[in-house]
């Protein structure tokens, strides 16, 4: 059976191999993705972000449990940082989701950033497509969580959960980093700790100070308790899922879903253009040594980058 | 001022001259290494002088044995009244196998028993659980029910010998089994003595033998402290352990700091939860340290530990009874210092480490067997290890006088340095909100992982040496006979367990399990209910399953 | 522009929690430029195999210090075969007596590293023996 068919039937081995090929930029992966594309676009995609140690993986794990109770099939893409020194990475998020390891309807895949900024991996968009083609109802994308500028997730997800936790001392930073604006739902984790109430108040007042139109979505705040208070914890996760459902309905009824999907597709086109036009040009300039000599010229002010780019564009795009 | 002005001036003058001599000499013959440091990577100077301890206050910092702050030992008499307890950790296969080994050890002059359990027992699973596949009887003795425990204790005079049990999440259950066994043998509870390790915090930090989350784990520990204090006064209900922290790759300072900080956490919980006075139970707290290969560092660590705990328990908790101020500890030589290559060399390592423990003033000692890095110890290897202690005690004269290294510029200075750095860690953890909070942040775990990786890198780079591994290595294969636990041990154990389940009064068992559940839910002490349940032949896992159900299961957060 | 990376999993089957070696290896592999999936302690062979397939690793490194390797290591290989993933290489480490080596090799464990093995020698073995598929 060919790969695409296998993936559409939910075969994990083929899917995980294709994701690997995408990450490793194997040329054949592109043609597979093209063939898969018609079968994508039917899943609901949830992004989950927040600073390291905020409990993203623990909440993801609990979300899986709750979604499975509702008979949803789930895919998870968990992103961890690549070491800039060695190019290697330790991918440890799935350790908190091991209880689902043997559930056929849950597919957890770790990705390393491999130099991508913005908290995700370059492969994430296509990896989502693979999981969509597998027929996963819900796909959860967990970002790295370094905290700053981690907003790429809005280009991929329909709903974004921002996880905050009291007493980490970085709540204010998170707010500054522009991460608050991307939240569709807030989860305040470890809400049994001192400072949780205060954090909730702060988030609320921040939301109140932002201009909001009557039929706009107002991000709800879900207090998630101690993971070991099993019953209360499960309840708060149930509440989280209900809020996600509400957000989904809002997106549909308000027409915002179409907007988000459009945005997502434009980003995809952008990425594809970059991969097909810009990257090959830069690559060829590197190979021929032109890039370096050009840099020399610009350095001595015998040329400027703008005219050089115009000239290069004319030359390459004619081909 | 520790020295007279005259001595200090002379010292400065002569040290200056010495320093010049050294500068000249190293021009001719360079040092063998660029940097000299302990196995924990603590930098060591070429020479220590009065200058290094000039601020010491004799009364406050050093004093005499039997006096606060107990730097030089708890007992005024040292080892003259009695040696440390020769306590060899052992356990293997079935209860009967282990019982036989114990009788052999007692006959050879061992003075205390110490139990190693297999992994299913340690983790709270029965031998026939799917999780126990391949593990039954492998690393220690398999105990499923009170019947196994009685076989383990067969003909052991439990009113005369003390027994230490290395057990953590199921500690309440093994403690209950010991109490039940005493009852059956007709020995009153106030006549039995022993130790349960019962230190869960170090499991989250280092050894990873955990079951329930930190909070309820500490609650169960406080239950045993309360019960022990009331009914089993000679029992050490917690052995606050640095051993495993060290084996996981920590430095000596981390071992010391994290262990003492764990101790603080336990004391706080008992005082808060049980409303007990610190003097009621502090005298029964005991500690357990590692004796690693760096001789002086270990001695200083142990001396610093005594002084620090005395200060903690007196100043932080306001204990008034001098017995509360004592830090009593068991020591085991470092398993991680042994090598699979050229295994006979391990005898030398263990001897050195045992000597450090004695000079550090340990109350009790396990010496590792030369084959412990390869398998469970053979009878012959255990005998050599036990004889090592006996030779040190009886022949070498090291136990003749108390704390013989005191007053050495180097020893006192290194003791101070270790103590200072350990306080820094303790204060840092205080700031994080205590040890449980620190564990949740992964702080001690990460510090240890960092240290372990650094050491391994130093080893690979040849900056640290293990003889036979990265220096003086040979291709020769070792030829020592290895102990092998037959897979049949597991099969037979499962048969015994299933037979008990058939024979017992299941209604009574169920009822007593229910009682434990109710006690857990109401926050009552579980110990009396545990004793009843084990007498009704509830299995270890059945009781642990109750804990798991009520308290939840802790899962490895996998921080790296 | 292809960028094949070696992807490995470091797993601890069984009940023992001695993860010092596993953690050191995870760091060492990262520093060698591999992508490492670390599963933490107390995993069943079933969980390990499911994760290995989902993560599409080239190699699974098993660490066990309790003596349960005899039952657990071969079980991992067996399950990989059942799941049509026999191409994933399995190596082992921990306290493993030499007398067990033959049986483990026969069961499909490709290499065994015992205490004292230099980190670089393990990395070297992987670089030599694991060729990420083209």
Tab-separated table of C-alpha atoms in Angstrom, chain B residues 37-44 246 250-256 290-305 356 360 405 410-411 414-415 417-419 421 464:
chain	number	residue	atom	x	y	z
B	37	UNK	CA	40.083	18.838	43.547
B	38	UNK	CA	38.018	16.333	45.474
B	39	UNK	CA	35.851	13.737	43.790
B	40	UNK	CA	33.062	16.306	44.185
B	41	UNK	CA	35.179	18.863	42.339
B	42	UNK	CA	35.912	20.993	45.396
B	43	UNK	CA	39.244	22.681	44.855
B	44	UNK	CA	41.959	21.738	47.342
B	246	UNK	CA	25.158	10.681	46.255
B	250	UNK	CA	25.601	14.468	43.544
B	251	UNK	CA	28.557	16.158	45.164
B	252	UNK	CA	29.314	15.690	48.869
B	253	UNK	CA	27.923	19.155	49.557
B	254	UNK	CA	24.687	18.433	47.710
B	255	UNK	CA	24.325	15.143	49.577
B	256	UNK	CA	24.751	16.910	52.886
B	290	UNK	CA	27.389	7.654	51.714
B	291	UNK	CA	31.106	7.249	52.246
B	292	UNK	CA	32.678	7.952	48.901
B	293	UNK	CA	36.263	7.524	47.780
B	294	UNK	CA	37.590	10.992	48.591
B	295	UNK	CA	38.861	10.266	52.073
B	296	UNK	CA	39.089	13.682	53.732
B	297	UNK	CA	36.058	15.120	52.023
B	298	UNK	CA	33.901	12.356	53.483
B	299	UNK	CA	35.258	12.739	56.994
B	300	UNK	CA	34.647	16.478	56.875
B	301	UNK	CA	31.163	16.001	55.448
B	302	UNK	CA	30.177	13.775	58.363
B	303	UNK	CA	31.660	16.103	60.946
B	304	UNK	CA	29.895	19.070	59.348
B	305	UNK	CA	26.635	17.108	59.271
B	356	UNK	CA	36.595	7.501	56.452
B	360	UNK	CA	33.754	10.601	60.587
B	405	UNK	CA	41.788	14.396	62.910
B	410	UNK	CA	43.029	21.106	56.613
B	411	UNK	CA	40.292	19.053	58.248
B	414	UNK	CA	37.431	21.755	54.809
B	415	UNK	CA	34.723	20.969	57.377
B	417	UNK	CA	33.929	25.085	53.806
B	418	UNK	CA	31.581	22.149	53.249
B	419	UNK	CA	29.274	23.415	55.961
B	421	UNK	CA	28.363	25.719	51.020
B	464	UNK	CA	39.370	12.168	37.235
